[in-house]
Amino acid sequence: MEISRQKIESVELEDDRVFTWPTLVVKEFLAAIFVTVGLLFYSYFVDAPLREISDPGQAENPAKAPWYFAGLQEQLVYFDPWYAGVVLPSIIVLGLILLPYLDNNPKGNGYFTFKERKFAIPVFVSGYVFWYVLVYIGTALRGPFWTFFWPWEKWTHDFPTPPPLHNLSLPWGIALLVGFYGIGYAIPLFVKRDFFRNMGIIRYALTLGLLLTMIGTVGKMILRLAFNVKYIIETSVINI
Amino acid sequence: MKDPDSKKKFKDSVNEIWRSVFRHGYKDTPRNRILQIISNVWLHLHPAQVREHGTKIRFTWCMGGITFFIFLFETITGILLMFYYTPDVNKAYADTMDLMYVVPFGRLLRNCHRWGAHAMVITVSIHMLRVFLTGSYKAPRRFNWVMGVFLLVITFLLSFTGYLLPWDQLGYWAITVGMNMAGATPFLGHEGPFAQVLGMTANNDVRFALMGGSTIAAPALLRAYVWHCIGIPLIAAALMMVHFWRIRKDGGISGRL
Ligand code: HEM
């Protein structure tokens, strides 16, 4: 026993490694304790909401989705439910799933860096921030009938009637949409040649498709807010 | 214990019991530090040694681990809540009221479960941001990112299905908002574009399938309950098993090569 012990004891750590026990396990243990204490503390002082019993005949005004979906509900101002509630979130999830396959920049793998990822980081972070801005607007700044109120304003039921909305005529609408995607796809080809060369056609098509849809979603919001445009394209089956 | 022999005997027997549980000695030796991890069913999720930067809070922000911990926390508080709660439209609200005003520690329990759910949604999204910013989704961790995206969606759904259970106005109308969106799904929802193609009505579309009816009533509450307490947690647990296993298989925590 004593002899073999000598041999066993000389455990060598590889290069930059440390023992998981205790280095990492201690931190996990402390984190677990802090989270538990934090939650207990918060729960002791702040009650979870509980309103009156549900009543299908008495709609809440405003009726709000849970905060993490309030951003999508906020998009209902700008889009029909099929887009705001179903297609847009599906595109977001699909985009997230595709992300590792679209980003073929080999640099910046496993460490914080902005310099080596000047395209990926701004795009992702703006999307991330945009999501939370919408969440904030949807939860905090929307009052009765989903009317916008600044944080310092009181929610009332008598607000000025919003200006009437109008739609673009069909040919103009289609031209705008096709033009937006067409020009969007073309710009990098002229401005930044190697962008396309590095990505290949499939990656390029998907990446720009997702990026343009993200920009287009903001664009539609601007059209609505600044020019009172309800639909870019209005048909009997589908409105955008 | 004057007899020096009896002191040793006592130590030996403690040591014997210790070893029967932990399978290795107590002394802090390099060998025991390794055995501590690899001979423990819970801890052997970890490798015995990790790269030093991976143990730094400034690298992982500890957000994946905390998300996992909150999931466990929610499981425990959730099981306790199930002792008091009945997913029946005539009882659900009253049971929730009882939890708030009658059941000993019921209020604390419900608050913990509720705030824990919110916390988990926040930590999982911060975890995703960290993984993105360190570029840890790049090969060979691409598939684990995909597993992560599923976990993200699952976390939202867990929280969402729980929202209806108190059967109060808040939950009822929030779920109404969500279900109306489901009813607008192209092709599959009766209010969505191209609903006629598949002959969708309020009585056979995807919204009907989710709610077990065309309005939010008893079947919807039961469905939310079963998904919330059994279906989704099982899926989440399965996905987490894959997620954690893949972290090891992909070469442990990411870092500069
Ligand atoms: C319930 C949800 C989740 C749990 C419990 C979880 C847990 C964990 C844990 C404990 C780690 C180890 C490192 C760390 O703590 O950062 C990790 C790593 C990782 N997670 Fe998650 N995660 C979840 C969701 C996600 C999501 C939403 C994504 C991305 C969309 C994701 C992608 C990854 C990747 C790629 C790694 C490897 C990172 C590396 O090696 O640096 N996970 N996860």
CSV table of N, CA, C and O in Angstrom, one decimal, chain A residues 8-9 11-12 14 16-21 27-28 32 36 39 42-43 46-56 58-60 63-64 67-69 76 81-82 85-86 96 99-100 103 105 107-112 117 120 124 128 132 237, chain B residues 29 31 33-34 36-37 43 46-52 55 58-59 66 69 73 93 97 107 110-112 114-115 118 121-122 125-126 132-135 137-139 142 145 149-150 159-160 167-170 172-174 177 181 184-185 193 255-256:
chain,number,residue,atom,x,y,z
A,8,ILE,N,0.8,6.6,-7.1
A,8,ILE,CA,-0.5,7.1,-7.4
A,8,ILE,C,-0.5,8.6,-7.1
A,8,ILE,O,-1.1,9.4,-7.8
A,9,GLU,N,0.2,9.0,-6.0
A,9,GLU,CA,0.1,10.4,-5.5
A,9,GLU,C,0.6,11.4,-6.6
A,9,GLU,O,0.2,12.5,-6.6
A,11,VAL,N,0.0,12.6,-9.2
A,11,VAL,CA,-0.9,12.9,-10.3
A,11,VAL,C,-0.5,14.2,-10.9
A,11,VAL,O,-0.3,15.2,-10.3
A,12,GLU,N,-0.2,14.2,-12.2
A,12,GLU,CA,0.2,15.4,-12.9
A,12,GLU,C,-1.0,16.1,-13.5
A,12,GLU,O,-1.8,15.5,-14.2
A,14,GLU,N,-2.5,18.4,-16.4
A,14,GLU,CA,-2.1,18.7,-17.8
A,14,GLU,C,-2.0,20.2,-17.9
A,14,GLU,O,-2.8,20.9,-17.3
A,16,ASP,N,-2.8,23.7,-18.7
A,16,ASP,CA,-3.5,24.8,-18.0
A,16,ASP,C,-4.6,24.3,-17.1
A,16,ASP,O,-5.6,25.0,-16.9
A,17,ARG,N,-4.5,23.0,-16.7
A,17,ARG,CA,-5.7,22.5,-16.0
A,17,ARG,C,-5.6,22.6,-14.4
A,17,ARG,O,-4.5,22.7,-13.9
A,18,VAL,N,-6.8,22.6,-13.8
A,18,VAL,CA,-6.8,22.6,-12.4
A,18,VAL,C,-7.8,21.5,-12.0
A,18,VAL,O,-8.6,21.0,-12.8
A,19,PHE,N,-7.7,21.1,-10.7
A,19,PHE,CA,-8.7,20.1,-10.3
A,19,PHE,C,-10.1,20.6,-10.2
A,19,PHE,O,-10.3,21.7,-9.7
A,20,THR,N,-11.0,19.9,-10.7
A,20,THR,CA,-12.4,20.3,-10.6
A,20,THR,C,-12.9,20.4,-9.2
A,20,THR,O,-13.6,21.3,-8.8
A,21,TRP,N,-12.5,19.4,-8.4
A,21,TRP,CA,-12.7,19.5,-7.0
A,21,TRP,C,-11.4,20.0,-6.3
A,21,TRP,O,-10.4,19.3,-6.5
A,27,LYS,N,-17.3,26.9,-6.5
A,27,LYS,CA,-18.0,28.0,-7.1
A,27,LYS,C,-19.5,27.6,-7.4
A,27,LYS,O,-20.4,28.4,-7.2
A,28,GLU,N,-19.6,26.4,-7.9
A,28,GLU,CA,-21.0,25.9,-8.2
A,28,GLU,C,-21.8,25.9,-7.0
A,28,GLU,O,-23.0,26.3,-6.9
A,32,ALA,N,-25.1,28.1,-6.1
A,32,ALA,CA,-26.4,27.5,-5.8
A,32,ALA,C,-26.9,28.1,-4.5
A,32,ALA,O,-28.1,28.4,-4.4
A,36,THR,N,-30.4,30.3,-4.2
A,36,THR,CA,-31.4,29.9,-3.3
A,36,THR,C,-31.8,31.0,-2.3
A,36,THR,O,-33.0,31.4,-2.1
A,39,LEU,N,-33.5,33.9,-4.1
A,39,LEU,CA,-34.9,33.6,-4.4
A,39,LEU,C,-35.8,33.6,-3.2
A,39,LEU,O,-36.9,34.2,-3.2
A,42,TYR,N,-36.2,37.3,-2.1
A,42,TYR,CA,-37.1,38.0,-2.9
A,42,TYR,C,-38.6,37.6,-2.7
A,42,TYR,O,-39.5,38.4,-2.6
A,43,SER,N,-38.7,36.2,-2.6
A,43,SER,CA,-40.1,35.7,-2.5
A,43,SER,C,-40.7,36.0,-1.1
A,43,SER,O,-41.9,36.0,-1.0
A,46,VAL,N,-41.7,39.9,-1.9
A,46,VAL,CA,-42.6,40.3,-3.1
A,46,VAL,C,-43.5,39.1,-3.4
A,46,VAL,O,-43.0,38.0,-3.6
A,47,ASP,N,-44.8,39.4,-3.4
A,47,ASP,CA,-45.8,38.3,-3.7
A,47,ASP,C,-45.9,38.1,-5.2
A,47,ASP,O,-45.9,39.1,-6.0
A,48,ALA,N,-46.1,36.9,-5.6
A,48,ALA,CA,-46.4,36.6,-7.0
A,48,ALA,C,-47.8,37.1,-7.3
A,48,ALA,O,-48.7,37.1,-6.4
A,49,PRO,N,-48.0,37.6,-8.5
A,49,PRO,CA,-49.3,38.2,-8.8
A,49,PRO,C,-50.4,37.1,-8.8
A,49,PRO,O,-50.2,36.0,-9.2
A,50,LEU,N,-51.6,37.5,-8.3
A,50,LEU,CA,-52.8,36.7,-8.4
A,50,LEU,C,-54.0,37.6,-8.4
A,50,LEU,O,-54.3,38.4,-7.5
A,51,ARG,N,-54.7,37.6,-9.6
A,51,ARG,CA,-55.8,38.5,-9.8
A,51,ARG,C,-57.1,37.8,-9.4
A,51,ARG,O,-57.1,36.7,-8.8
A,52,GLU,N,-58.2,38.4,-9.8
A,52,GLU,CA,-59.5,37.8,-9.5
A,52,GLU,C,-59.6,36.5,-10.3
A,52,GLU,O,-58.8,36.3,-11.2
A,53,ILE,N,-60.6,35.7,-10.0
A,53,ILE,CA,-60.8,34.4,-10.7
A,53,ILE,C,-61.1,34.7,-12.1
A,53,ILE,O,-61.7,35.7,-12.5
A,54,SER,N,-60.6,33.8,-13.0
A,54,SER,CA,-60.8,34.1,-14.4
A,54,SER,C,-62.3,34.2,-14.8
A,54,SER,O,-63.1,33.5,-14.3
A,55,ASP,N,-62.5,35.0,-15.8
A,55,ASP,CA,-63.9,35.2,-16.2
A,55,ASP,C,-63.9,35.5,-17.7
A,55,ASP,O,-63.5,36.6,-18.2
A,56,PRO,N,-64.3,34.5,-18.5
A,56,PRO,CA,-64.3,34.6,-19.9
A,56,PRO,C,-65.1,35.8,-20.4
A,56,PRO,O,-64.8,36.3,-21.5
A,58,GLN,N,-65.2,38.8,-19.1
A,58,GLN,CA,-64.7,40.0,-18.6
A,58,GLN,C,-63.3,40.2,-19.0
A,58,GLN,O,-62.3,39.9,-18.3
A,59,ALA,N,-63.1,40.6,-20.3
A,59,ALA,CA,-61.7,40.7,-20.8
A,59,ALA,C,-60.8,41.7,-20.1
A,59,ALA,O,-61.3,42.8,-19.8
A,60,GLU,N,-59.6,41.3,-19.8
A,60,GLU,CA,-58.6,42.3,-19.3
A,60,GLU,C,-58.3,43.3,-20.3
A,60,GLU,O,-58.3,43.0,-21.5
A,63,ALA,N,-55.0,43.1,-22.2
A,63,ALA,CA,-54.6,41.7,-21.9
A,63,ALA,C,-53.2,41.4,-22.4
A,63,ALA,O,-52.9,41.7,-23.5
A,64,LYS,N,-52.4,41.1,-21.4
A,64,LYS,CA,-51.0,41.0,-21.8
A,64,LYS,C,-50.4,39.5,-21.7
A,64,LYS,O,-50.7,38.8,-20.8
A,67,TRP,N,-44.3,38.5,-19.9
A,67,TRP,CA,-43.4,39.5,-20.4
A,67,TRP,C,-42.5,39.0,-21.5
A,67,TRP,O,-42.1,39.7,-22.4
A,68,TYR,N,-42.0,37.7,-21.4
A,68,TYR,CA,-41.0,37.2,-22.4
A,68,TYR,C,-41.7,37.0,-23.7
A,68,TYR,O,-41.0,36.9,-24.7
A,69,PHE,N,-43.0,37.1,-23.8
A,69,PHE,CA,-43.6,37.1,-25.1
A,69,PHE,C,-44.2,38.4,-25.5
A,69,PHE,O,-44.9,38.6,-26.6
A,76,LEU,N,-47.7,42.8,-32.8
A,76,LEU,CA,-49.1,42.8,-33.4
A,76,LEU,C,-49.5,44.2,-33.8
A,76,LEU,O,-50.4,44.3,-34.7
A,81,PRO,N,-51.4,38.8,-36.9
A,81,PRO,CA,-51.0,37.7,-35.9
A,81,PRO,C,-50.2,36.6,-36.6
A,81,PRO,O,-49.3,36.0,-35.9
A,82,TRP,N,-50.6,36.2,-37.8
A,82,TRP,CA,-49.8,35.1,-38.4
A,82,TRP,C,-48.4,35.4,-38.5
A,82,TRP,O,-47.5,34.5,-38.3
A,85,GLY,N,-47.1,36.5,-34.4
A,85,GLY,CA,-47.2,35.4,-33.4
A,85,GLY,C,-46.6,34.1,-33.8
A,85,GLY,O,-46.3,33.2,-32.9
A,86,VAL,N,-46.5,33.9,-35.1
A,86,VAL,CA,-46.1,32.5,-35.5
A,86,VAL,C,-44.9,32.5,-36.4
A,86,VAL,O,-43.9,31.9,-36.1
A,96,LEU,N,-31.6,31.0,-35.1
A,96,LEU,CA,-30.7,30.6,-34.0
A,96,LEU,C,-30.2,29.3,-34.3
A,96,LEU,O,-29.0,29.0,-34.1
A,99,LEU,N,-27.6,29.5,-37.0
A,99,LEU,CA,-26.5,30.4,-36.8
A,99,LEU,C,-25.1,29.7,-36.8
A,99,LEU,O,-24.2,30.2,-37.5
A,100,PRO,N,-24.9,28.6,-36.1
A,100,PRO,CA,-23.5,28.0,-36.1
A,100,PRO,C,-23.1,27.5,-37.5
A,100,PRO,O,-21.9,27.4,-37.8
A,103,ASP,N,-22.4,30.9,-39.7
A,103,ASP,CA,-21.2,31.7,-39.4
A,103,ASP,C,-20.0,30.8,-39.6
A,103,ASP,O,-19.6,30.0,-38.8
A,105,ASN,N,-16.9,32.0,-39.9
A,105,ASN,CA,-15.7,32.7,-39.5
A,105,ASN,C,-15.0,31.8,-38.5
A,105,ASN,O,-15.5,31.6,-37.4
A,107,LYS,N,-12.4,32.4,-36.7
A,107,LYS,CA,-11.8,33.0,-35.6
A,107,LYS,C,-12.8,33.3,-34.5
A,107,LYS,O,-14.0,33.2,-34.7
A,108,GLY,N,-12.3,33.6,-33.3
A,108,GLY,CA,-13.2,33.9,-32.2
A,108,GLY,C,-13.9,32.7,-31.7
A,108,GLY,O,-15.1,32.8,-31.3
A,109,ASN,N,-13.3,31.6,-31.6
A,109,ASN,CA,-13.9,30.4,-31.2
A,109,ASN,C,-13.5,30.1,-29.7
A,109,ASN,O,-12.4,29.5,-29.5
A,110,GLY,N,-14.3,30.4,-28.8
A,110,GLY,CA,-13.9,30.1,-27.4
A,110,GLY,C,-13.3,31.2,-26.6
A,110,GLY,O,-12.8,30.9,-25.5
A,111,TYR,N,-13.5,32.4,-27.0
A,111,TYR,CA,-13.0,33.5,-26.1
A,111,TYR,C,-13.7,34.8,-26.6
A,111,TYR,O,-14.2,34.9,-27.7
A,112,PHE,N,-13.7,35.7,-25.7
A,112,PHE,CA,-14.4,37.0,-26.0
A,112,PHE,C,-13.6,37.8,-26.9
A,112,PHE,O,-12.4,38.0,-26.7
A,117,ARG,N,-14.7,39.4,-35.0
A,117,ARG,CA,-16.0,39.0,-35.4
A,117,ARG,C,-16.9,40.3,-35.6
A,117,ARG,O,-17.9,40.4,-35.0
A,120,ALA,N,-20.6,39.3,-37.1
A,120,ALA,CA,-21.5,38.5,-36.3
A,120,ALA,C,-22.0,39.2,-35.0
A,120,ALA,O,-23.2,39.2,-34.7
A,124,PHE,N,-26.0,40.0,-34.1
A,124,PHE,CA,-26.7,39.2,-33.0
A,124,PHE,C,-27.1,40.1,-31.9
A,124,PHE,O,-28.2,40.1,-31.4
A,128,TYR,N,-30.7,40.9,-30.2
A,128,TYR,CA,-30.9,40.6,-28.8
A,128,TYR,C,-31.5,41.8,-28.1
A,128,TYR,O,-32.5,41.7,-27.4
A,132,TYR,N,-35.4,42.8,-26.4
A,132,TYR,CA,-35.7,43.2,-25.1
A,132,TYR,C,-36.3,44.6,-25.1
A,132,TYR,O,-37.1,45.0,-24.2
A,237,VAL,N,-56.2,37.1,-49.2
A,237,VAL,CA,-55.8,36.0,-48.4
A,237,VAL,C,-54.7,36.3,-47.3
A,237,VAL,O,-54.7,35.8,-46.2
B,29,THR,N,-5.8,14.9,-0.9
B,29,THR,CA,-4.7,14.5,-1.7
B,29,THR,C,-5.1,14.7,-3.1
B,29,THR,O,-6.3,14.6,-3.5
B,31,ARG,N,-4.9,12.6,-5.4
B,31,ARG,CA,-5.7,11.4,-5.8
B,31,ARG,C,-7.1,11.5,-5.4
B,31,ARG,O,-8.0,11.2,-6.1
B,33,ARG,N,-8.8,14.1,-4.7
B,33,ARG,CA,-9.5,15.2,-5.5
B,33,ARG,C,-10.1,14.7,-6.8
B,33,ARG,O,-11.2,15.0,-7.2
B,34,ILE,N,-9.3,13.8,-7.4
B,34,ILE,CA,-9.8,13.2,-8.6
B,34,ILE,C,-10.9,12.2,-8.3
B,34,ILE,O,-12.0,12.2,-9.0
B,36,GLN,N,-12.9,12.1,-5.9
B,36,GLN,CA,-14.1,12.9,-5.4
B,36,GLN,C,-15.0,13.1,-6.6
B,36,GLN,O,-16.2,13.1,-6.5
B,37,ILE,N,-14.4,13.4,-7.8
B,37,ILE,CA,-15.3,13.7,-8.9
B,37,ILE,C,-15.7,12.4,-9.7
B,37,ILE,O,-16.9,12.1,-9.9
B,43,LEU,N,-21.2,14.1,-9.4
B,43,LEU,CA,-20.1,15.0,-9.8
B,43,LEU,C,-19.4,14.5,-11.1
B,43,LEU,O,-18.7,15.3,-11.7
B,46,HIS,N,-18.8,16.1,-14.4
B,46,HIS,CA,-17.6,16.9,-14.6
B,46,HIS,C,-16.4,16.1,-15.0
B,46,HIS,O,-16.3,14.9,-14.5
B,47,PRO,N,-15.4,16.6,-15.7
B,47,PRO,CA,-14.2,15.9,-15.8
B,47,PRO,C,-13.4,16.1,-14.5
B,47,PRO,O,-13.7,17.1,-13.8
B,48,ALA,N,-12.4,15.3,-14.2
B,48,ALA,CA,-11.7,15.4,-13.0
B,48,ALA,C,-10.8,16.7,-13.0
B,48,ALA,O,-10.5,17.3,-11.9
B,49,GLN,N,-10.4,17.1,-14.2
B,49,GLN,CA,-9.6,18.3,-14.3
B,49,GLN,C,-10.3,19.2,-15.3
B,49,GLN,O,-10.7,18.7,-16.3
B,50,VAL,N,-10.2,20.5,-15.1
B,50,VAL,CA,-10.8,21.4,-16.1
B,50,VAL,C,-9.8,22.4,-16.5
B,50,VAL,O,-8.9,22.8,-15.6
B,51,ARG,N,-9.9,23.0,-17.6
B,51,ARG,CA,-9.0,24.1,-18.0
B,51,ARG,C,-9.3,25.3,-17.1
B,51,ARG,O,-10.5,25.6,-16.9
B,52,GLU,N,-8.3,26.0,-16.6
B,52,GLU,CA,-8.5,27.0,-15.6
B,52,GLU,C,-9.5,28.1,-16.0
B,52,GLU,O,-10.3,28.5,-15.2
B,55,THR,N,-13.2,27.7,-15.2
B,55,THR,CA,-13.7,27.8,-13.9
B,55,THR,C,-14.0,29.2,-13.5
B,55,THR,O,-14.4,29.5,-12.4
B,58,ARG,N,-15.9,35.0,-14.9
B,58,ARG,CA,-15.9,36.0,-15.9
B,58,ARG,C,-15.9,35.4,-17.3
B,58,ARG,O,-16.1,36.0,-18.3
B,59,PHE,N,-15.6,34.1,-17.4
B,59,PHE,CA,-15.8,33.4,-18.7
B,59,PHE,C,-17.2,32.8,-18.9
B,59,PHE,O,-17.8,33.1,-19.9
B,66,ILE,N,-26.3,28.0,-13.4
B,66,ILE,CA,-27.4,28.6,-12.6
B,66,ILE,C,-28.7,28.2,-13.2
B,66,ILE,O,-29.7,27.9,-12.5
B,69,PHE,N,-29.5,24.8,-12.1
B,69,PHE,CA,-29.8,24.8,-10.7
B,69,PHE,C,-31.3,25.3,-10.5
B,69,PHE,O,-32.0,24.7,-9.7
B,73,PHE,N,-34.4,23.6,-8.7
B,73,PHE,CA,-35.2,24.4,-7.7
B,73,PHE,C,-36.7,24.4,-8.1
B,73,PHE,O,-37.5,24.2,-7.2
B,93,TYR,N,-58.4,27.9,-8.8
B,93,TYR,CA,-58.2,29.3,-8.2
B,93,TYR,C,-58.3,29.2,-6.7
B,93,TYR,O,-57.4,29.8,-6.0
B,97,MET,N,-55.5,30.3,-4.0
B,97,MET,CA,-55.8,31.3,-2.9
B,97,MET,C,-55.3,30.6,-1.5
B,97,MET,O,-54.7,31.3,-0.7
B,107,ARG,N,-47.4,30.6,0.7
B,107,ARG,CA,-47.1,31.8,-0.1
B,107,ARG,C,-45.6,31.9,-0.5
B,107,ARG,O,-45.3,32.1,-1.6
B,110,ARG,N,-45.1,29.3,-3.3
B,110,ARG,CA,-45.6,29.8,-4.6
B,110,ARG,C,-44.8,30.9,-5.2
B,110,ARG,O,-44.4,30.9,-6.4
B,111,ASN,N,-44.4,31.9,-4.3
B,111,ASN,CA,-43.6,33.0,-4.7
B,111,ASN,C,-42.3,32.5,-5.3
B,111,ASN,O,-41.8,32.9,-6.4
B,112,CYS,N,-41.6,31.5,-4.6
B,112,CYS,CA,-40.4,31.0,-5.0
B,112,CYS,C,-40.5,30.3,-6.4
B,112,CYS,O,-39.7,30.5,-7.3
B,114,ARG,N,-42.8,30.9,-8.7
B,114,ARG,CA,-43.1,31.9,-9.7
B,114,ARG,C,-41.8,32.7,-10.1
B,114,ARG,O,-41.5,32.9,-11.3
B,115,TRP,N,-41.2,33.3,-9.1
B,115,TRP,CA,-40.0,34.1,-9.4
B,115,TRP,C,-38.8,33.2,-9.9
B,115,TRP,O,-38.1,33.7,-10.7
B,118,HIS,N,-39.4,33.0,-13.6
B,118,HIS,CA,-38.9,34.3,-14.3
B,118,HIS,C,-37.4,34.3,-14.4
B,118,HIS,O,-36.8,34.6,-15.4
B,121,VAL,N,-35.9,32.1,-17.1
B,121,VAL,CA,-36.0,32.7,-18.4
B,121,VAL,C,-34.9,33.7,-18.6
B,121,VAL,O,-34.3,33.8,-19.7
B,122,ILE,N,-34.6,34.5,-17.6
B,122,ILE,CA,-33.6,35.5,-17.7
B,122,ILE,C,-32.2,34.8,-17.8
B,122,ILE,O,-31.4,35.2,-18.7
B,125,SER,N,-31.4,33.2,-21.1
B,125,SER,CA,-31.1,34.1,-22.2
B,125,SER,C,-29.7,34.7,-22.1
B,125,SER,O,-29.0,35.0,-23.0
B,126,ILE,N,-29.3,35.0,-20.8
B,126,ILE,CA,-28.0,35.5,-20.6
B,126,ILE,C,-26.9,34.4,-21.0
B,126,ILE,O,-25.9,34.7,-21.6
B,132,PHE,N,-22.8,33.0,-27.2
B,132,PHE,CA,-22.6,33.7,-28.5
B,132,PHE,C,-21.4,34.5,-28.5
B,132,PHE,O,-20.5,34.4,-29.4
B,133,LEU,N,-21.2,35.3,-27.4
B,133,LEU,CA,-20.1,36.3,-27.4
B,133,LEU,C,-18.7,35.6,-27.3
B,133,LEU,O,-17.8,36.1,-27.8
B,134,THR,N,-18.7,34.4,-26.7
B,134,THR,CA,-17.4,33.7,-26.7
B,134,THR,C,-17.2,32.8,-28.0
B,134,THR,O,-16.3,32.1,-28.1
B,135,GLY,N,-18.2,32.9,-28.9
B,135,GLY,CA,-18.1,32.1,-30.1
B,135,GLY,C,-18.1,30.6,-29.8
B,135,GLY,O,-17.6,29.8,-30.6
B,137,TYR,N,-20.3,28.5,-30.1
B,137,TYR,CA,-21.2,27.7,-30.9
B,137,TYR,C,-20.5,27.2,-32.1
B,137,TYR,O,-21.1,26.4,-32.9
B,138,LYS,N,-19.3,27.6,-32.3
B,138,LYS,CA,-18.6,27.2,-33.5
B,138,LYS,C,-18.1,25.7,-33.4
B,138,LYS,O,-18.0,25.2,-32.3
B,139,ALA,N,-17.8,25.1,-34.5
B,139,ALA,CA,-17.4,23.7,-34.5
B,139,ALA,C,-16.3,23.5,-33.4
B,139,ALA,O,-15.4,24.4,-33.3
B,142,ARG,N,-21.3,23.0,-32.6
B,142,ARG,CA,-22.4,23.5,-33.3
B,142,ARG,C,-23.7,22.8,-32.9
B,142,ARG,O,-24.7,23.5,-32.6
B,145,TRP,N,-25.1,23.9,-29.6
B,145,TRP,CA,-25.9,25.1,-29.7
B,145,TRP,C,-27.3,24.8,-30.1
B,145,TRP,O,-28.3,25.4,-29.5
B,149,VAL,N,-30.8,25.8,-28.3
B,149,VAL,CA,-31.9,26.6,-28.8
B,149,VAL,C,-33.2,25.8,-28.4
B,149,VAL,O,-34.2,26.4,-28.0
B,150,PHE,N,-33.2,24.5,-28.5
B,150,PHE,CA,-34.4,23.7,-28.1
B,150,PHE,C,-34.7,24.0,-26.6
B,150,PHE,O,-35.8,24.2,-26.2
B,159,SER,N,-42.6,28.0,-18.8
B,159,SER,CA,-43.1,29.1,-18.1
B,159,SER,C,-44.5,29.5,-18.6
B,159,SER,O,-45.4,29.8,-17.8
B,160,PHE,N,-44.7,29.4,-19.9
B,160,PHE,CA,-46.0,29.8,-20.5
B,160,PHE,C,-47.1,28.9,-20.0
B,160,PHE,O,-48.2,29.3,-19.6
B,167,TRP,N,-55.4,30.0,-12.8
B,167,TRP,CA,-56.8,30.2,-13.3
B,167,TRP,C,-57.3,31.6,-12.8
B,167,TRP,O,-58.5,31.8,-12.6
B,168,ASP,N,-56.4,32.6,-12.8
B,168,ASP,CA,-56.9,34.0,-12.6
B,168,ASP,C,-57.0,34.8,-13.9
B,168,ASP,O,-56.6,34.2,-14.9
B,169,GLN,N,-57.4,36.0,-13.7
B,169,GLN,CA,-57.6,36.8,-14.9
B,169,GLN,C,-56.3,37.0,-15.7
B,169,GLN,O,-56.2,37.0,-16.9
B,170,LEU,N,-55.2,37.2,-14.9
B,170,LEU,CA,-53.9,37.4,-15.5
B,170,LEU,C,-53.5,36.3,-16.5
B,170,LEU,O,-53.2,36.5,-17.6
B,172,TYR,N,-55.4,33.7,-17.5
B,172,TYR,CA,-56.4,33.4,-18.5
B,172,TYR,C,-56.3,34.3,-19.8
B,172,TYR,O,-56.3,33.7,-20.9
B,173,TRP,N,-56.1,35.6,-19.6
B,173,TRP,CA,-56.1,36.4,-20.7
B,173,TRP,C,-54.7,36.4,-21.4
B,173,TRP,O,-54.6,36.6,-22.6
B,174,ALA,N,-53.7,36.1,-20.7
B,174,ALA,CA,-52.3,36.0,-21.3
B,174,ALA,C,-52.4,34.8,-22.2
B,174,ALA,O,-51.9,34.8,-23.3
B,177,VAL,N,-54.3,35.5,-25.4
B,177,VAL,CA,-53.4,36.2,-26.4
B,177,VAL,C,-52.6,35.2,-27.1
B,177,VAL,O,-52.6,35.2,-28.4
B,181,MET,N,-52.9,33.8,-31.2
B,181,MET,CA,-51.8,33.8,-32.2
B,181,MET,C,-51.7,32.4,-32.8
B,181,MET,O,-51.5,32.3,-34.0
B,184,ALA,N,-53.8,31.8,-35.6
B,184,ALA,CA,-53.5,32.5,-36.8
B,184,ALA,C,-52.3,31.9,-37.6
B,184,ALA,O,-51.8,32.4,-38.5
B,185,THR,N,-51.9,30.7,-37.2
B,185,THR,CA,-50.9,30.0,-37.9
B,185,THR,C,-51.3,29.8,-39.4
B,185,THR,O,-52.4,29.3,-39.6
B,193,PRO,N,-53.8,32.8,-42.6
B,193,PRO,CA,-53.9,32.8,-44.0
B,193,PRO,C,-53.9,31.3,-44.5
B,193,PRO,O,-53.2,30.4,-43.9
B,255,GLY,N,-12.5,27.2,-25.4
B,255,GLY,CA,-11.4,28.1,-25.0
B,255,GLY,C,-10.4,28.2,-26.1
B,255,GLY,O,-10.5,27.5,-27.1
B,256,ARG,N,-9.5,29.1,-26.0
B,256,ARG,CA,-8.4,29.2,-27.0
B,256,ARG,C,-7.7,27.9,-27.1
B,256,ARG,O,-7.4,27.2,-26.1
